[in-house]
PDB file of C-alpha atoms in Angstrom:
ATOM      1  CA  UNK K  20     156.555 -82.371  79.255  1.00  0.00           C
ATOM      2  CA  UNK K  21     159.779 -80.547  80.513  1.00  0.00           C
ATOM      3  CA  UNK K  22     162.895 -82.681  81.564  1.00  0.00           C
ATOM      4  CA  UNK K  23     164.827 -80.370  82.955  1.00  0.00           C
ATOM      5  CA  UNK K  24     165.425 -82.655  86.171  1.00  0.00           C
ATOM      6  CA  UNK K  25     166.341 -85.678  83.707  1.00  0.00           C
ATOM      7  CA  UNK K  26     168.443 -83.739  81.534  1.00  0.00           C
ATOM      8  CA  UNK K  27     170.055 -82.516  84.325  1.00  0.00           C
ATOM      9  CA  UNK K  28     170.891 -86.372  85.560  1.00  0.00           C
ATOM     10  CA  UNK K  29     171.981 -87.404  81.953  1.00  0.00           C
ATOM     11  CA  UNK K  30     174.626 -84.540  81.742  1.00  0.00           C
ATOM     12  CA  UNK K  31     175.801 -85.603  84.936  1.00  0.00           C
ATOM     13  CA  UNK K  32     175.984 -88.632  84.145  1.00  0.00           C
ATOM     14  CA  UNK K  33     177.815 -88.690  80.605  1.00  0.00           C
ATOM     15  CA  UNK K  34     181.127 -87.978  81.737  1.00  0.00           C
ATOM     16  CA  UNK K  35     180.858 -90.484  84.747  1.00  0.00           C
ATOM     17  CA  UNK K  36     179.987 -93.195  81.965  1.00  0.00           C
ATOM     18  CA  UNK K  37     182.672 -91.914  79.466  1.00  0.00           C
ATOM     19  CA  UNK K  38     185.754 -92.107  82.289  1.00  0.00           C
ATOM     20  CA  UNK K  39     183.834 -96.003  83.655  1.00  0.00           C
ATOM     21  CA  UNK K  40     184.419 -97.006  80.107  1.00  0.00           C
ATOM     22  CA  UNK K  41     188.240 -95.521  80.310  1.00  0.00           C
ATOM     23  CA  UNK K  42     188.790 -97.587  83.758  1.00  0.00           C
ATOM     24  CA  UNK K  43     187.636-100.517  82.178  1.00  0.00           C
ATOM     25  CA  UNK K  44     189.595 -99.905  79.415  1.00  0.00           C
ATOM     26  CA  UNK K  45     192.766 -99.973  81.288  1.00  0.00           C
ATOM     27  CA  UNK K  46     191.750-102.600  83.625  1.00  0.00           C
ATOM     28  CA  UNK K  47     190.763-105.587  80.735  1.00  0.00           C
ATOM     29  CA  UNK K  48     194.122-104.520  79.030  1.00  0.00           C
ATOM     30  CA  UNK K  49     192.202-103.100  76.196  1.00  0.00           C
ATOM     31  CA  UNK K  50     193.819-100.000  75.355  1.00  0.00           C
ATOM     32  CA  UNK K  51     197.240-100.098  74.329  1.00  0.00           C
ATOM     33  CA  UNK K  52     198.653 -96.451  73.691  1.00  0.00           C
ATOM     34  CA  UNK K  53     195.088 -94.636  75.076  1.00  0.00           C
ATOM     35  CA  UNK K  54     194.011 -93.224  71.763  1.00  0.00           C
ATOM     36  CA  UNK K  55     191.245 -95.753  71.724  1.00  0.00           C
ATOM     37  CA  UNK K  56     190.387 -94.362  75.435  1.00  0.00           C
ATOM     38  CA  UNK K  57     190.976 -91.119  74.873  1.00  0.00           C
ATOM     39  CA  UNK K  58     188.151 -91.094  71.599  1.00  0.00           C
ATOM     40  CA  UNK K  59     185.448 -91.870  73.728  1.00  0.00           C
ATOM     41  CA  UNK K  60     182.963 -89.148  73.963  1.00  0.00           C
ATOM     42  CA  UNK K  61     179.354 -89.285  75.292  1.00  0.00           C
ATOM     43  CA  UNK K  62     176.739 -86.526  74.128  1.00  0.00           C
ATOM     44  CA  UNK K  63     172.991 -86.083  75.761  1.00  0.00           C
ATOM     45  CA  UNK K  64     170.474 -86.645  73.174  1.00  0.00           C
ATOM     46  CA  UNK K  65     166.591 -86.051  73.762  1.00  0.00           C
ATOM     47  CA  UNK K  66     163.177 -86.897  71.311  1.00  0.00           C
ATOM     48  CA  UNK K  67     159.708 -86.467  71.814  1.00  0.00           C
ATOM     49  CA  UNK K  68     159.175 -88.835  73.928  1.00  0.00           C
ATOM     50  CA  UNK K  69     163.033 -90.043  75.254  1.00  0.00           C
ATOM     51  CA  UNK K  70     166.228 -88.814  76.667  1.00  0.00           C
ATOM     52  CA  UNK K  71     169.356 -90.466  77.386  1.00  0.00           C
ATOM     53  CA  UNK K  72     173.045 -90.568  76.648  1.00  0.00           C
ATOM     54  CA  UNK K  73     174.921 -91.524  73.723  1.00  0.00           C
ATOM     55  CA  UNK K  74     178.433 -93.027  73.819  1.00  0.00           C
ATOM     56  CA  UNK K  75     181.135 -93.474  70.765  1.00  0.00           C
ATOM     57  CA  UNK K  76     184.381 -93.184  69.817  1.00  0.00           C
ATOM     58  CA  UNK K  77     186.776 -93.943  67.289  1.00  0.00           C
ATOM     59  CA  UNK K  78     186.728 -96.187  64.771  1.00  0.00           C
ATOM     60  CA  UNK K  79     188.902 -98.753  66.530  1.00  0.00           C
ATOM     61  CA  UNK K  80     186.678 -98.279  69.926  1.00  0.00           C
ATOM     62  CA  UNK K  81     183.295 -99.209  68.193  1.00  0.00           C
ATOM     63  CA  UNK K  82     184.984-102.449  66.452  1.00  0.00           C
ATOM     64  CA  UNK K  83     186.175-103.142  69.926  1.00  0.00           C
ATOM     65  CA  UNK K  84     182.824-102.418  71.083  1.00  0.00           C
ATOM     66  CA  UNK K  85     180.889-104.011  68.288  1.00  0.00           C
ATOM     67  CA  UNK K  86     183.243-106.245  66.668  1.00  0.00           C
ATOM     68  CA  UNK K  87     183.584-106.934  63.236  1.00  0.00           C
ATOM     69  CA  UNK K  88     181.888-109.260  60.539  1.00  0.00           C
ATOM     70  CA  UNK K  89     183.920-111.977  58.977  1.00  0.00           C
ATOM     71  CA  UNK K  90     184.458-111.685  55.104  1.00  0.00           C
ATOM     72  CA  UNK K  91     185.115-108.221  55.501  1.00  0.00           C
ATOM     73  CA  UNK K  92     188.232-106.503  53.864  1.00  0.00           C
ATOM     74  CA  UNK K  93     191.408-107.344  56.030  1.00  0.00           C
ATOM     75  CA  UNK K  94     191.817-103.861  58.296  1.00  0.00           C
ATOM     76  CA  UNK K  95     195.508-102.091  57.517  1.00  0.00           C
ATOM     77  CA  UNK K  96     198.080-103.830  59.019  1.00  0.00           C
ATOM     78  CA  UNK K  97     200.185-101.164  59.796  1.00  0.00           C
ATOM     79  CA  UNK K  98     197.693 -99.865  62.397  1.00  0.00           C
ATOM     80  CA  UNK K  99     197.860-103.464  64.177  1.00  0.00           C
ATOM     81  CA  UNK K 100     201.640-103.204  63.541  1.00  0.00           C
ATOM     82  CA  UNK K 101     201.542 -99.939  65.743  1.00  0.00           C
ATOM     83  CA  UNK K 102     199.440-101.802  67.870  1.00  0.00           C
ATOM     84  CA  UNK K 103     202.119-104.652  68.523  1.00  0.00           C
ATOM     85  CA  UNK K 104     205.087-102.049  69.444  1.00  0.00           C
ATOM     86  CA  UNK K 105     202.879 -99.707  71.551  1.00  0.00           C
ATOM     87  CA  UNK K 106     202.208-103.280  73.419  1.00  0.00           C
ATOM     88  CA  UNK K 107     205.677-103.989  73.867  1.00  0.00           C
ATOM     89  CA  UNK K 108     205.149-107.393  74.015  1.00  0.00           C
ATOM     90  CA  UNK K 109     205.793-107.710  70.596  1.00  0.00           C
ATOM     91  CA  UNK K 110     209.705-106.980  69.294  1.00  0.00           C
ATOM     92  CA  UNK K 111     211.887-107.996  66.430  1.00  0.00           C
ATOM     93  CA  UNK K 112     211.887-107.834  62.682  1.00  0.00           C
ATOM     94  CA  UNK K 113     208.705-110.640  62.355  1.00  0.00           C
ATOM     95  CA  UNK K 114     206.261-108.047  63.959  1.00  0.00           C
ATOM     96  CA  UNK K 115     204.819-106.519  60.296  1.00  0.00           C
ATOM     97  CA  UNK K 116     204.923-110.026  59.061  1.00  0.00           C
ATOM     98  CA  UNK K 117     202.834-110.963  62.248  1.00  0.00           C
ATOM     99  CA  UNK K 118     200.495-107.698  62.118  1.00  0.00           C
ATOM    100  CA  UNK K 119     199.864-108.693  58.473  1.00  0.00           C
ATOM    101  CA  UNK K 120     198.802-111.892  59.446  1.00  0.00           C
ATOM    102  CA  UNK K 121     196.595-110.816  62.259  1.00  0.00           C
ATOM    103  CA  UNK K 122     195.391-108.109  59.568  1.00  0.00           C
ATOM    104  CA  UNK K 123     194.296-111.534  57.154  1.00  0.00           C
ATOM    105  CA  UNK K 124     192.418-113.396  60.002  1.00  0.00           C
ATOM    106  CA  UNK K 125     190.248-110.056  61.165  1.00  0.00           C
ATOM    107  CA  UNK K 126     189.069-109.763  57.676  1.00  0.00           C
ATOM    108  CA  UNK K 127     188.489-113.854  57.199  1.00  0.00           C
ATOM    109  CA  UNK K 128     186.925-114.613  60.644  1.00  0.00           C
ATOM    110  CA  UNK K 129     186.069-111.121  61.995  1.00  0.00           C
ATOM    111  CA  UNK K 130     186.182-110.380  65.972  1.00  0.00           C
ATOM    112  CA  UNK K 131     183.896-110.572  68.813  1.00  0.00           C
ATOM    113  CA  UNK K 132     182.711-107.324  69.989  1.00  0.00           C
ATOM    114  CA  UNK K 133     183.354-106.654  74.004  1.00  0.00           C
ATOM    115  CA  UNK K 134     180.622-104.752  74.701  1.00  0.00           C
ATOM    116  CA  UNK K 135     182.701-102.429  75.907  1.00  0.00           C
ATOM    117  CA  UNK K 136     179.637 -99.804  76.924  1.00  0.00           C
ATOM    118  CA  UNK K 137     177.660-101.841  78.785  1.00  0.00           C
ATOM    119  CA  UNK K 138     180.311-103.614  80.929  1.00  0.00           C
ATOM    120  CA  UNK K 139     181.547-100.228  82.174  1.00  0.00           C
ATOM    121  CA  UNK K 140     178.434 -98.866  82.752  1.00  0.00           C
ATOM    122  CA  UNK K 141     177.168-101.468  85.059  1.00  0.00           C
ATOM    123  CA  UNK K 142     179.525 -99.804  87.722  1.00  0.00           C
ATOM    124  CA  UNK K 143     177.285 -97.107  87.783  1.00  0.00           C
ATOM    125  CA  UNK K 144     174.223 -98.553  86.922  1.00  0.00           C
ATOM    126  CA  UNK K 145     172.314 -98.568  90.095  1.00  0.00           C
ATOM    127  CA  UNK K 146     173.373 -94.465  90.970  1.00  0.00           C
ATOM    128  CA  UNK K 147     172.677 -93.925  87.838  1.00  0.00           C
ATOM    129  CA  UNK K 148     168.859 -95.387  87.926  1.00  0.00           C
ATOM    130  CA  UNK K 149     168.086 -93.780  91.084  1.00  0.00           C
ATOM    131  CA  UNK K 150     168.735 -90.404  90.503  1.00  0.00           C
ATOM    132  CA  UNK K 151     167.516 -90.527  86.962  1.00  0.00           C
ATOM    133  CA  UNK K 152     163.787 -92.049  88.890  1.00  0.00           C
ATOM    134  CA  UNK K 153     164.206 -89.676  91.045  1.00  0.00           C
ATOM    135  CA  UNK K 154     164.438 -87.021  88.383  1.00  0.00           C
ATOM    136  CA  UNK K 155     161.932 -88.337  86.131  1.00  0.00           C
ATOM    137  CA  UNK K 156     159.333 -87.793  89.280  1.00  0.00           C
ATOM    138  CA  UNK K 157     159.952 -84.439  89.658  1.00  0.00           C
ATOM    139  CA  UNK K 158     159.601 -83.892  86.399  1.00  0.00           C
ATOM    140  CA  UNK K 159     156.429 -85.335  86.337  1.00  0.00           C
ATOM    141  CA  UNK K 160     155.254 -83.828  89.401  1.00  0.00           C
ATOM    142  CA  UNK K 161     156.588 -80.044  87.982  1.00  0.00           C
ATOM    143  CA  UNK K 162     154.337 -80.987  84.789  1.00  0.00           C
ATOM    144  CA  UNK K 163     151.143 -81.462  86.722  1.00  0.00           C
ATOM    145  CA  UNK K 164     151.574 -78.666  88.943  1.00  0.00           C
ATOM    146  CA  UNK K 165     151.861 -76.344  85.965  1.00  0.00           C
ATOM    147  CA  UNK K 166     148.878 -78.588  83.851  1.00  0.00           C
ATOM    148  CA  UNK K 167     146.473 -78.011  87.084  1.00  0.00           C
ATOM    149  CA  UNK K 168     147.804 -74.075  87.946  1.00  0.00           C
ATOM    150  CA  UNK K 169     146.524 -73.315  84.419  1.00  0.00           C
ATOM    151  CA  UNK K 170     143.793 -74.740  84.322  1.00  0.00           C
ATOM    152  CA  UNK K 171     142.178 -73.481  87.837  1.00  0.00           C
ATOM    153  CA  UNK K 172     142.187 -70.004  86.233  1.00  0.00           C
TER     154      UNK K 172
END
């Protein structure tokens, strides 16, 4: 069956989910310098039988995102240390001493994810259902107009 209304919808609707997650981003204080932010991309992906939208990013957004097992290896330190100063919270001469702490507690305990994805995406949720129903039905009426045109002949 074609999708050419759906895919329209999903391509549409990538970039409106990619800059949701950015807002959200910025409005939980999650993002300190916007690199995190800035990595999240969102591609169109279709199968046999599905299409949608895929969203990553970096590293640091999908253990943000996900979270991260406890027991792990400790993450470097120096990229929580960069962390603290782009914060700016943080000052003084304890702040690698502090980021290699933090560093030893990820690794022990692990994180909670935020599920950083679906929270922004429930902004849009409800647009994003409609026209993607909508989309899907003319789809599906397109596919039985061409299914009945060929075989009246």
């Amino acid at each position: 069956m074609n999708r050419n209304n759906l895919r329209v919808v999903m391509e549409t609707y990538g970039p409106k989910i990619q800059e949701a997650i950015k807002t959200y981003m910025a409005e939980q204080d999650i993002n300190a310098t916007g690199q995190t932010a800035a990595s999240v991309y969102s591609n169109v992906f279709e199968t046999g039988d599905s299409i949608g939208i895929a969203v990553g990013g970096s590293k640091s957004f999908a253990v943000l995102h996900k979270g991260r097992r406890a027991g792990l290896r400790a993450p470097n330190y120096l990229d929580i240390n960069d962390w603290m100063k782009a914060k700016s919270s943080f000052k003084g001469t304890k702040t690698i001493n502090s980021a290699k702490n933090i560093a030893k507690a990820i690794g022990r305990r692990g994180i909670k994810g935020r599920n950083i994805s679906y929270q922004a995406s429930l902004r849009i949720m409800n647009a994003l259902l409609k026209d993607s129903s909508a989309a899907y039905i003319k789809d599906v009426e397109q596919h039985l107009k061409n299914s009945t045109s060929k075989n009246v002949n």
